[in-house]
Amino acid sequence: MTTELEGRDKWRWIFEAGWRGLCPHCGEGRMFRRWLKVSDRCEACGLDYDFAAPDDGPAFFSLCFIAFPLLFLVVWFEVAMNPPWWAHLLVSAPLMIVPCLAALHPIKGWLVASQYVNQAQEAGTGALWAGLNARAKRDAEGRTPYATAAEAAPVAPAAPVAVPSALSAPASDALAERADG
């Protein structure tokens, strides 16, 4: 469904699929298996969610667009009313925490849908992500990344760092002169 989307339809689809937590490919399956845990694959169309890497994006957007503006209300509450500390616990804390937490799910859905529709990834990292995802699947299945131990590349020990004699001699002479003097 997402291959023919252009312009406004594309952005509307990203917003709708992300907000509702629907599969960005078919719009039928669920994107999340728990509150913020992205499913392994869509139960309707089989889309593999290995591409989904919103990382800290949901928290960043929640803080920038929700917590920061609400902070002005909390400061106004303090300056205008001068309430006791317990009033801030009852009013300010829930005012800041509840909207930020409530927005994490739709923001994460929006970011995952946006990554899928726009085929987003960092430039030049396609092969790296494919390798990392393959390694994670092997680890989850209990297989080692190498068929035999001989295939593993040996790790060379770090070479000791030698101090050039030209640098060490004047320093030792200066120390000897201080000790004598």
PDB file of C-alpha atoms in Angstrom:
ATOM      1  CA  MET A   1       0.000   0.000   0.000  1.00  0.00           C
ATOM      2  CA  THR A   2       2.844   2.400   0.766  1.00  0.00           C
ATOM      3  CA  THR A   3       4.499   2.139  -2.651  1.00  0.00           C
ATOM      4  CA  GLU A   4       1.997   4.419  -4.381  1.00  0.00           C
ATOM      5  CA  LEU A   5       1.873   7.126  -1.699  1.00  0.00           C
ATOM      6  CA  GLU A   6       3.024  10.617  -2.606  1.00  0.00           C
ATOM      7  CA  GLY A   7       2.992  14.036  -0.930  1.00  0.00           C
ATOM      8  CA  ARG A   8       0.168  14.627   1.540  1.00  0.00           C
ATOM      9  CA  ASP A   9      -1.108  11.066   1.315  1.00  0.00           C
ATOM     10  CA  LYS A  10       2.300   9.814   2.336  1.00  0.00           C
ATOM     11  CA  TRP A  11       2.443  12.007   5.445  1.00  0.00           C
ATOM     12  CA  ARG A  12      -1.187  11.286   6.311  1.00  0.00           C
ATOM     13  CA  TRP A  13      -0.460   7.545   6.102  1.00  0.00           C
ATOM     14  CA  ILE A  14       2.627   7.867   8.313  1.00  0.00           C
ATOM     15  CA  PHE A  15       0.673   9.833  10.914  1.00  0.00           C
ATOM     16  CA  GLU A  16      -2.357   7.515  10.866  1.00  0.00           C
ATOM     17  CA  ALA A  17      -0.378   4.266  11.006  1.00  0.00           C
ATOM     18  CA  GLY A  18       1.935   5.603  13.697  1.00  0.00           C
ATOM     19  CA  TRP A  19      -0.777   7.179  15.849  1.00  0.00           C
ATOM     20  CA  ARG A  20      -2.890   4.038  15.815  1.00  0.00           C
ATOM     21  CA  GLY A  21       0.082   1.661  16.118  1.00  0.00           C
ATOM     22  CA  LEU A  22      -0.765  -0.120  12.869  1.00  0.00           C
ATOM     23  CA  CYS A  23       1.586  -1.833  10.466  1.00  0.00           C
ATOM     24  CA  PRO A  24       3.004   0.816   8.094  1.00  0.00           C
ATOM     25  CA  HIS A  25       2.866  -1.655   5.188  1.00  0.00           C
ATOM     26  CA  CYS A  26      -0.683  -3.056   5.322  1.00  0.00           C
ATOM     27  CA  GLY A  27      -2.420  -0.917   7.977  1.00  0.00           C
ATOM     28  CA  GLU A  28      -4.045  -3.960   9.549  1.00  0.00           C
ATOM     29  CA  GLY A  29      -1.564  -5.651  11.876  1.00  0.00           C
ATOM     30  CA  ARG A  30      -0.402  -4.218  15.179  1.00  0.00           C
ATOM     31  CA  MET A  31       2.979  -2.527  15.329  1.00  0.00           C
ATOM     32  CA  PHE A  32       3.453  -3.076  19.083  1.00  0.00           C
ATOM     33  CA  ARG A  33       3.224  -6.247  21.137  1.00  0.00           C
ATOM     34  CA  ARG A  34       3.417  -4.262  24.390  1.00  0.00           C
ATOM     35  CA  TRP A  35       3.280  -0.590  25.290  1.00  0.00           C
ATOM     36  CA  LEU A  36       6.606   0.449  23.702  1.00  0.00           C
ATOM     37  CA  LYS A  37       7.888  -2.919  22.471  1.00  0.00           C
ATOM     38  CA  VAL A  38       7.780  -3.185  18.674  1.00  0.00           C
ATOM     39  CA  SER A  39       6.580  -6.567  17.363  1.00  0.00           C
ATOM     40  CA  ASP A  40       9.013  -8.850  15.570  1.00  0.00           C
ATOM     41  CA  ARG A  41       6.738  -8.980  12.515  1.00  0.00           C
ATOM     42  CA  CYS A  42       3.243  -7.968  11.435  1.00  0.00           C
ATOM     43  CA  GLU A  43       0.700 -10.721  12.055  1.00  0.00           C
ATOM     44  CA  ALA A  44      -1.331  -9.622   8.990  1.00  0.00           C
ATOM     45  CA  CYS A  45       1.266  -9.182   6.224  1.00  0.00           C
ATOM     46  CA  GLY A  46       4.475 -10.549   7.770  1.00  0.00           C
ATOM     47  CA  LEU A  47       6.467  -7.297   7.594  1.00  0.00           C
ATOM     48  CA  ASP A  48       9.716  -7.789   9.517  1.00  0.00           C
ATOM     49  CA  TYR A  49      10.282  -4.885  11.927  1.00  0.00           C
ATOM     50  CA  ASP A  50      14.084  -5.262  11.994  1.00  0.00           C
ATOM     51  CA  PHE A  51      14.327  -1.883  10.259  1.00  0.00           C
ATOM     52  CA  ALA A  52      12.662  -0.135  13.221  1.00  0.00           C
ATOM     53  CA  ALA A  53      15.233   1.800  15.231  1.00  0.00           C
ATOM     54  CA  PRO A  54      13.563   4.876  16.741  1.00  0.00           C
ATOM     55  CA  ASP A  55      16.103   4.776  19.614  1.00  0.00           C
ATOM     56  CA  ASP A  56      15.682   7.820  21.877  1.00  0.00           C
ATOM     57  CA  GLY A  57      13.518   9.733  19.398  1.00  0.00           C
ATOM     58  CA  PRO A  58      10.204   9.266  21.254  1.00  0.00           C
ATOM     59  CA  ALA A  59      11.661  10.519  24.539  1.00  0.00           C
ATOM     60  CA  PHE A  60      13.337  13.461  22.798  1.00  0.00           C
ATOM     61  CA  PHE A  61      10.155  14.584  21.038  1.00  0.00           C
ATOM     62  CA  SER A  62       8.079  14.059  24.172  1.00  0.00           C
ATOM     63  CA  LEU A  63      10.416  16.250  26.211  1.00  0.00           C
ATOM     64  CA  CYS A  64      10.772  18.948  23.566  1.00  0.00           C
ATOM     65  CA  PHE A  65       7.156  19.302  22.506  1.00  0.00           C
ATOM     66  CA  ILE A  66       5.293  18.335  25.673  1.00  0.00           C
ATOM     67  CA  ALA A  67       7.441  18.683  28.802  1.00  0.00           C
ATOM     68  CA  PHE A  68       9.129  21.933  27.854  1.00  0.00           C
ATOM     69  CA  PRO A  69       5.885  23.839  27.140  1.00  0.00           C
ATOM     70  CA  LEU A  70       4.268  22.372  30.270  1.00  0.00           C
ATOM     71  CA  LEU A  71       7.208  23.628  32.289  1.00  0.00           C
ATOM     72  CA  PHE A  72       5.929  27.159  31.708  1.00  0.00           C
ATOM     73  CA  LEU A  73       2.631  26.196  33.355  1.00  0.00           C
ATOM     74  CA  VAL A  74       4.478  24.750  36.339  1.00  0.00           C
ATOM     75  CA  VAL A  75       6.583  27.899  36.700  1.00  0.00           C
ATOM     76  CA  TRP A  76       3.452  30.058  36.383  1.00  0.00           C
ATOM     77  CA  PHE A  77       1.792  27.925  39.081  1.00  0.00           C
ATOM     78  CA  GLU A  78       4.753  28.543  41.400  1.00  0.00           C
ATOM     79  CA  VAL A  79       5.016  32.270  40.746  1.00  0.00           C
ATOM     80  CA  ALA A  80       1.297  33.105  40.716  1.00  0.00           C
ATOM     81  CA  MET A  81       0.108  30.878  43.557  1.00  0.00           C
ATOM     82  CA  ASN A  82       3.247  30.205  45.610  1.00  0.00           C
ATOM     83  CA  PRO A  83       1.919  26.782  46.663  1.00  0.00           C
ATOM     84  CA  PRO A  84       3.517  24.498  49.282  1.00  0.00           C
ATOM     85  CA  TRP A  85       5.807  21.722  48.038  1.00  0.00           C
ATOM     86  CA  TRP A  86       3.135  19.031  48.395  1.00  0.00           C
ATOM     87  CA  ALA A  87       0.874  20.955  45.999  1.00  0.00           C
ATOM     88  CA  HIS A  88       3.565  20.606  43.331  1.00  0.00           C
ATOM     89  CA  LEU A  89       3.597  16.858  43.992  1.00  0.00           C
ATOM     90  CA  LEU A  90      -0.166  16.726  43.479  1.00  0.00           C
ATOM     91  CA  VAL A  91      -0.417  19.125  40.526  1.00  0.00           C
ATOM     92  CA  SER A  92       2.929  19.736  38.798  1.00  0.00           C
ATOM     93  CA  ALA A  93       4.349  16.208  38.820  1.00  0.00           C
ATOM     94  CA  PRO A  94       1.282  14.553  37.229  1.00  0.00           C
ATOM     95  CA  LEU A  95       0.937  17.494  34.829  1.00  0.00           C
ATOM     96  CA  MET A  96       4.464  16.811  33.548  1.00  0.00           C
ATOM     97  CA  ILE A  97       4.649  13.006  33.776  1.00  0.00           C
ATOM     98  CA  VAL A  98       1.279  11.809  32.453  1.00  0.00           C
ATOM     99  CA  PRO A  99       1.272  13.649  29.083  1.00  0.00           C
ATOM    100  CA  CYS A 100       4.924  12.779  28.426  1.00  0.00           C
ATOM    101  CA  LEU A 101       4.326   9.077  29.046  1.00  0.00           C
ATOM    102  CA  ALA A 102       1.035   9.070  27.129  1.00  0.00           C
ATOM    103  CA  ALA A 103       2.733  10.549  24.054  1.00  0.00           C
ATOM    104  CA  LEU A 104       5.574   8.006  23.877  1.00  0.00           C
ATOM    105  CA  HIS A 105       3.498   5.293  22.168  1.00  0.00           C
ATOM    106  CA  PRO A 106       2.097   7.399  19.301  1.00  0.00           C
ATOM    107  CA  ILE A 107       5.436   9.164  18.788  1.00  0.00           C
ATOM    108  CA  LYS A 108       7.296   5.852  18.579  1.00  0.00           C
ATOM    109  CA  GLY A 109       4.676   4.540  16.147  1.00  0.00           C
ATOM    110  CA  TRP A 110       5.051   7.674  14.039  1.00  0.00           C
ATOM    111  CA  LEU A 111       8.839   7.271  13.936  1.00  0.00           C
ATOM    112  CA  VAL A 112       8.674   3.570  12.989  1.00  0.00           C
ATOM    113  CA  ALA A 113       6.069   4.247  10.277  1.00  0.00           C
ATOM    114  CA  SER A 114       8.163   7.144   8.984  1.00  0.00           C
ATOM    115  CA  GLN A 115      11.272   4.960   8.839  1.00  0.00           C
ATOM    116  CA  TYR A 116       9.399   2.327   6.845  1.00  0.00           C
ATOM    117  CA  VAL A 117       7.611   4.614   4.391  1.00  0.00           C
ATOM    118  CA  ASN A 118      10.721   6.703   3.727  1.00  0.00           C
ATOM    119  CA  GLN A 119      13.057   3.678   3.791  1.00  0.00           C
ATOM    120  CA  ALA A 120      15.189   5.643   6.222  1.00  0.00           C
ATOM    121  CA  GLN A 121      18.639   4.601   7.330  1.00  0.00           C
ATOM    122  CA  GLU A 122      21.928   6.335   7.773  1.00  0.00           C
ATOM    123  CA  ALA A 123      23.885   6.680   4.546  1.00  0.00           C
ATOM    124  CA  GLY A 124      26.083   3.682   3.886  1.00  0.00           C
ATOM    125  CA  THR A 125      24.832   1.581   6.806  1.00  0.00           C
ATOM    126  CA  GLY A 126      22.551  -0.853   4.960  1.00  0.00           C
ATOM    127  CA  ALA A 127      25.104  -3.689   4.975  1.00  0.00           C
ATOM    128  CA  LEU A 128      26.046  -2.971   8.598  1.00  0.00           C
ATOM    129  CA  TRP A 129      22.408  -3.159   9.767  1.00  0.00           C
ATOM    130  CA  ALA A 130      21.843  -6.346   7.764  1.00  0.00           C
ATOM    131  CA  GLY A 131      24.869  -7.942   9.447  1.00  0.00           C
ATOM    132  CA  LEU A 132      23.827  -6.806  12.911  1.00  0.00           C
ATOM    133  CA  ASN A 133      20.276  -8.091  12.428  1.00  0.00           C
ATOM    134  CA  ALA A 134      21.576 -11.432  11.135  1.00  0.00           C
ATOM    135  CA  ARG A 135      23.903 -11.727  14.152  1.00  0.00           C
ATOM    136  CA  ALA A 136      21.069 -10.929  16.548  1.00  0.00           C
ATOM    137  CA  LYS A 137      18.892 -13.619  14.942  1.00  0.00           C
ATOM    138  CA  ARG A 138      21.711 -16.184  15.181  1.00  0.00           C
ATOM    139  CA  ASP A 139      22.260 -15.306  18.835  1.00  0.00           C
ATOM    140  CA  ALA A 140      18.541 -15.602  19.547  1.00  0.00           C
ATOM    141  CA  GLU A 141      18.489 -19.030  17.906  1.00  0.00           C
ATOM    142  CA  GLY A 142      21.529 -20.141  19.927  1.00  0.00           C
ATOM    143  CA  ARG A 143      23.848 -20.477  16.950  1.00  0.00           C
ATOM    144  CA  THR A 144      27.376 -19.110  16.914  1.00  0.00           C
ATOM    145  CA  PRO A 145      28.337 -16.613  14.211  1.00  0.00           C
ATOM    146  CA  TYR A 146      31.113 -18.971  12.961  1.00  0.00           C
ATOM    147  CA  ALA A 147      30.755 -22.569  11.799  1.00  0.00           C
ATOM    148  CA  THR A 148      34.007 -23.546  13.558  1.00  0.00           C
ATOM    149  CA  ALA A 149      36.374 -21.858  15.939  1.00  0.00           C
ATOM    150  CA  ALA A 150      39.026 -21.866  13.184  1.00  0.00           C
ATOM    151  CA  GLU A 151      36.912 -19.440  11.133  1.00  0.00           C
ATOM    152  CA  ALA A 152      37.030 -16.834  13.855  1.00  0.00           C
ATOM    153  CA  ALA A 153      39.643 -14.182  13.169  1.00  0.00           C
ATOM    154  CA  PRO A 154      42.400 -14.293  15.796  1.00  0.00           C
ATOM    155  CA  VAL A 155      42.708 -11.232  17.943  1.00  0.00           C
ATOM    156  CA  ALA A 156      46.266  -9.907  18.104  1.00  0.00           C
ATOM    157  CA  PRO A 157      47.429  -8.620  21.485  1.00  0.00           C
ATOM    158  CA  ALA A 158      48.078  -4.920  21.702  1.00  0.00           C
ATOM    159  CA  ALA A 159      51.705  -4.007  21.142  1.00  0.00           C
ATOM    160  CA  PRO A 160      53.429  -2.210  24.004  1.00  0.00           C
ATOM    161  CA  VAL A 161      54.072   1.450  23.434  1.00  0.00           C
ATOM    162  CA  ALA A 162      57.764   2.283  23.491  1.00  0.00           C
ATOM    163  CA  VAL A 163      58.918   5.659  24.728  1.00  0.00           C
ATOM    164  CA  PRO A 164      61.568   7.108  22.394  1.00  0.00           C
ATOM    165  CA  SER A 165      64.951   7.383  24.123  1.00  0.00           C
ATOM    166  CA  ALA A 166      65.314  11.001  22.988  1.00  0.00           C
ATOM    167  CA  LEU A 167      62.310  11.933  25.101  1.00  0.00           C
ATOM    168  CA  SER A 168      63.143   9.827  28.127  1.00  0.00           C
ATOM    169  CA  ALA A 169      66.822  10.815  28.556  1.00  0.00           C
ATOM    170  CA  PRO A 170      66.351  14.569  29.246  1.00  0.00           C
ATOM    171  CA  ALA A 171      63.585  13.823  31.700  1.00  0.00           C
ATOM    172  CA  SER A 172      65.754  11.382  33.650  1.00  0.00           C
ATOM    173  CA  ASP A 173      68.669  13.873  33.616  1.00  0.00           C
ATOM    174  CA  ALA A 174      66.428  16.604  35.019  1.00  0.00           C
ATOM    175  CA  LEU A 175      65.246  14.292  37.791  1.00  0.00           C
ATOM    176  CA  ALA A 176      68.849  13.330  38.605  1.00  0.00           C
ATOM    177  CA  GLU A 177      69.850  16.996  38.846  1.00  0.00           C
ATOM    178  CA  ARG A 178      66.974  17.729  41.235  1.00  0.00           C
ATOM    179  CA  ALA A 179      67.924  14.793  43.403  1.00  0.00           C
ATOM    180  CA  ASP A 180      71.569  15.953  43.554  1.00  0.00           C
ATOM    181  CA  GLY A 181      70.770  19.591  44.113  1.00  0.00           C
TER     182      GLY A 181
END
